[in-house]
Amino acid sequence: MGPFLKGIFLVLAMTALAGCEEFSFTTGGGVGVGNQPSSKLVVLESDGSVPDEGFSTTGTRGSGENLVTENGRTSGFAYQYGRVSGTNRFLGVAGVAPNTDAGTVPTTATATYEGTYDLAYISNTVERKDGDITLDANFVAGTLTGSADGLNVDGVISGTTVSGEASYRGVNASMDGVIGTKRAVAAFAGNTSRDVLVGGIVAAPQ
């Protein structure tokens, strides 16, 4: 193998190793030509499953979740995306399990929550990404903020409920969830005229 080919091989190998540290991967597919991106937050079924949105069985489609069942009670989030059968609508949906146990209203002024996120960004291709995230909760100001790997959270706290926005790659997504002494769980869904963002976060107070 000549010096030139060895150099190319070394660059490719280093690039591959660097990519392994990002906890993300891109696949083919995407929204698809002629399809219209859309999104919405939904209420999951009691077992954490996503309500039937009529997704087509062909083309780009996918799902993700972070759910746990304790004492017969399911907590967490789930999301799905794909083209709605018989339409040109490419839909992304996300929601929080309705019986999610967040605990009681925190009595401290502030708290730090550490956990993980999982998202799908669908444009010309599909990017799935997950990783660690730290959220700062200010119960006096009613804010929940944090960022990780390009994902930004700008949440609003009221009692044990969470609203606000999450954003990634220029897509602002509406957010909904719960927060308390046990955990914070949020789901988010949003779109532009070209792409769709869905995902969720589960974190615990430290």
Coordinates of C-alpha atoms in Angstrom, one line a residue:
M1 CA 0.0 0.0 0.0
G2 CA 1.5 3.4 -1.1
P3 CA 1.9 6.4 1.2
F4 CA -1.1 8.1 -0.4
L5 CA -3.5 5.2 0.1
K6 CA -2.2 4.8 3.7
G7 CA -3.0 8.4 4.4
I8 CA -6.6 8.0 3.1
F9 CA -7.1 4.9 5.1
L10 CA -5.8 6.6 8.3
V11 CA -8.2 9.6 7.8
L12 CA -11.2 7.3 7.2
A13 CA -10.3 5.2 10.3
M14 CA -10.0 8.4 12.5
T15 CA -13.3 9.7 11.1
A16 CA -15.1 6.5 11.9
L17 CA -13.8 6.4 15.5
A18 CA -14.8 10.1 16.0
G19 CA -18.3 9.3 14.8
C20 CA -18.7 6.5 17.3
E21 CA -18.6 9.1 20.2
E22 CA -21.6 11.1 19.1
F23 CA -24.4 8.6 19.9
S24 CA -26.2 9.4 16.7
F25 CA -26.7 7.8 13.4
T26 CA -28.2 8.8 10.1
T27 CA -30.2 6.5 7.8
G28 CA -31.8 6.9 4.4
G29 CA -35.4 7.8 3.7
G30 CA -36.6 11.1 5.1
V31 CA -39.8 13.0 4.7
G32 CA -39.9 12.2 1.0
V33 CA -40.6 14.3 -2.0
G34 CA -44.2 15.7 -2.1
N35 CA -44.9 14.9 1.5
Q36 CA -46.0 17.6 4.0
P37 CA -44.3 17.6 7.4
S38 CA -46.5 17.9 10.5
S39 CA -46.4 17.1 14.2
K40 CA -48.4 17.0 17.4
L41 CA -48.2 16.0 21.0
V42 CA -50.4 13.1 22.0
V43 CA -51.5 11.4 25.2
L44 CA -50.1 7.9 25.2
E45 CA -52.2 4.8 26.2
S46 CA -51.9 3.7 29.8
D47 CA -49.3 1.1 28.8
G48 CA -47.1 3.8 27.2
S49 CA -48.0 2.9 23.6
V50 CA -48.7 5.6 21.0
P51 CA -52.3 5.9 19.8
D52 CA -53.0 4.6 16.3
E53 CA -52.2 7.5 13.9
G54 CA -52.7 5.5 10.7
F55 CA -49.1 5.4 9.7
S56 CA -48.3 3.7 6.4
T57 CA -46.6 0.3 6.5
T58 CA -44.2 1.4 3.7
G59 CA -41.7 4.2 3.4
T60 CA -39.9 6.0 6.2
R61 CA -41.2 5.2 9.6
G62 CA -39.8 4.7 13.1
S63 CA -40.3 5.0 16.8
G64 CA -38.5 5.4 20.1
E65 CA -39.4 5.2 23.8
N66 CA -38.1 5.4 27.4
L67 CA -40.6 3.6 29.6
V68 CA -40.5 1.9 32.9
T69 CA -43.3 0.1 34.9
E70 CA -43.3 0.3 38.6
N71 CA -46.1 -1.2 40.7
G72 CA -48.3 -1.6 37.6
R73 CA -47.8 2.1 36.7
T74 CA -46.0 3.0 33.5
S75 CA -43.9 6.2 33.4
G76 CA -41.9 7.7 30.5
F77 CA -42.3 8.9 26.9
A78 CA -42.7 7.5 23.4
Y79 CA -42.7 8.8 19.9
Q80 CA -43.4 7.7 16.3
Y81 CA -43.0 9.2 12.8
G82 CA -44.0 8.3 9.3
R83 CA -46.3 9.1 6.4
V84 CA -50.0 8.8 7.3
S85 CA -51.6 6.2 5.0
G86 CA -53.5 7.5 2.1
T87 CA -52.2 11.1 2.4
N88 CA -49.1 13.1 1.7
R89 CA -48.8 14.0 5.4
F90 CA -45.6 13.1 7.1
L91 CA -46.4 13.1 10.8
G92 CA -44.3 13.0 13.9
V93 CA -46.0 12.4 17.3
A94 CA -44.7 12.2 20.9
G95 CA -46.3 11.9 24.3
V96 CA -45.9 11.1 28.0
A97 CA -47.5 8.1 29.6
P98 CA -50.7 9.4 31.3
N99 CA -49.9 7.7 34.6
T100 CA -46.3 8.8 34.8
D101 CA -45.2 9.0 38.5
A102 CA -43.2 12.2 38.9
G103 CA -43.5 12.3 42.6
T104 CA -44.8 15.2 44.6
V105 CA -44.2 19.0 44.1
P106 CA -40.6 19.7 45.1
T107 CA -40.2 21.9 48.1
T108 CA -36.7 23.2 47.2
A109 CA -36.2 26.5 45.3
T110 CA -34.0 24.8 42.7
A111 CA -32.9 21.4 41.6
T112 CA -30.7 19.7 39.1
Y113 CA -32.1 16.7 37.1
E114 CA -29.8 14.3 35.3
G115 CA -30.9 11.8 32.7
T116 CA -31.1 11.0 29.0
Y117 CA -32.8 12.2 25.8
D118 CA -33.8 10.4 22.7
L119 CA -34.8 12.2 19.5
A120 CA -35.5 11.7 15.8
Y121 CA -34.8 14.5 13.3
I122 CA -36.3 13.8 9.9
S123 CA -35.5 15.9 6.8
N124 CA -34.0 14.5 3.6
T125 CA -32.6 11.7 5.8
V126 CA -33.4 10.4 9.3
E127 CA -31.1 11.3 12.2
R128 CA -31.6 9.3 15.4
K129 CA -29.8 10.6 18.4
D130 CA -29.6 9.9 22.2
G131 CA -27.3 10.9 25.0
D132 CA -27.0 12.4 28.5
I133 CA -28.6 15.7 29.5
T134 CA -28.7 17.9 32.6
L135 CA -31.7 20.1 33.4
D136 CA -31.8 23.0 35.8
A137 CA -35.1 23.5 37.5
N138 CA -36.0 26.7 39.2
F139 CA -39.4 26.2 40.9
V140 CA -39.6 29.8 42.1
A141 CA -39.1 31.2 38.6
G142 CA -41.0 28.3 37.0
T143 CA -38.2 27.4 34.5
L144 CA -36.6 24.2 33.3
T145 CA -33.6 24.6 31.1
G146 CA -30.7 22.6 29.7
S147 CA -28.9 21.6 26.6
A148 CA -26.9 18.7 25.2
D149 CA -25.5 17.9 21.7
G150 CA -27.5 20.6 20.0
L151 CA -30.7 19.9 21.8
N152 CA -32.0 22.9 23.8
V153 CA -34.7 22.8 26.4
D154 CA -36.6 25.9 27.4
G155 CA -39.4 24.7 29.7
V156 CA -42.0 26.2 32.0
I157 CA -42.9 24.6 35.3
S158 CA -46.3 25.0 36.9
G159 CA -46.8 22.7 39.9
T160 CA -45.8 19.3 38.6
T161 CA -46.5 20.0 34.9
V162 CA -44.0 21.0 32.3
S163 CA -44.6 22.9 29.0
G164 CA -42.5 25.1 26.8
E165 CA -40.2 24.2 23.9
A166 CA -37.3 22.0 22.9
S167 CA -35.3 22.8 19.8
Y168 CA -32.8 21.0 17.5
R169 CA -31.3 22.0 14.2
G170 CA -33.6 25.0 13.8
V171 CA -36.8 23.1 14.6
N172 CA -38.8 24.4 17.6
A173 CA -40.9 21.7 19.1
S174 CA -43.8 22.1 21.6
M175 CA -43.0 20.2 24.9
D176 CA -45.3 18.6 27.5
G177 CA -44.5 16.6 30.6
V178 CA -44.3 16.3 34.3
I179 CA -41.8 17.0 37.1
G180 CA -41.6 16.2 40.7
T181 CA -39.5 14.7 43.5
K182 CA -39.0 11.4 41.6
R183 CA -38.3 12.4 38.1
A184 CA -38.9 14.7 35.2
V185 CA -40.4 13.4 32.0
A186 CA -41.1 15.4 28.8
A187 CA -42.0 14.7 25.2
F188 CA -41.6 17.1 22.3
A189 CA -42.8 17.3 18.7
G190 CA -42.4 20.0 16.1
N191 CA -41.9 20.7 12.4
T192 CA -41.0 23.2 9.8
S193 CA -42.0 23.2 6.1
R194 CA -39.1 20.7 5.5
D195 CA -38.5 18.7 8.5
V196 CA -39.9 17.0 11.7
L197 CA -38.5 16.7 15.2
V198 CA -39.8 14.3 17.9
G199 CA -38.3 13.0 21.1
G200 CA -38.3 13.0 24.8
I201 CA -36.3 13.3 28.1
V202 CA -36.3 11.3 31.3
A203 CA -34.2 12.7 34.2
A204 CA -34.0 12.3 38.0
P205 CA -33.2 14.9 40.7
Q206 CA -29.7 14.8 42.1

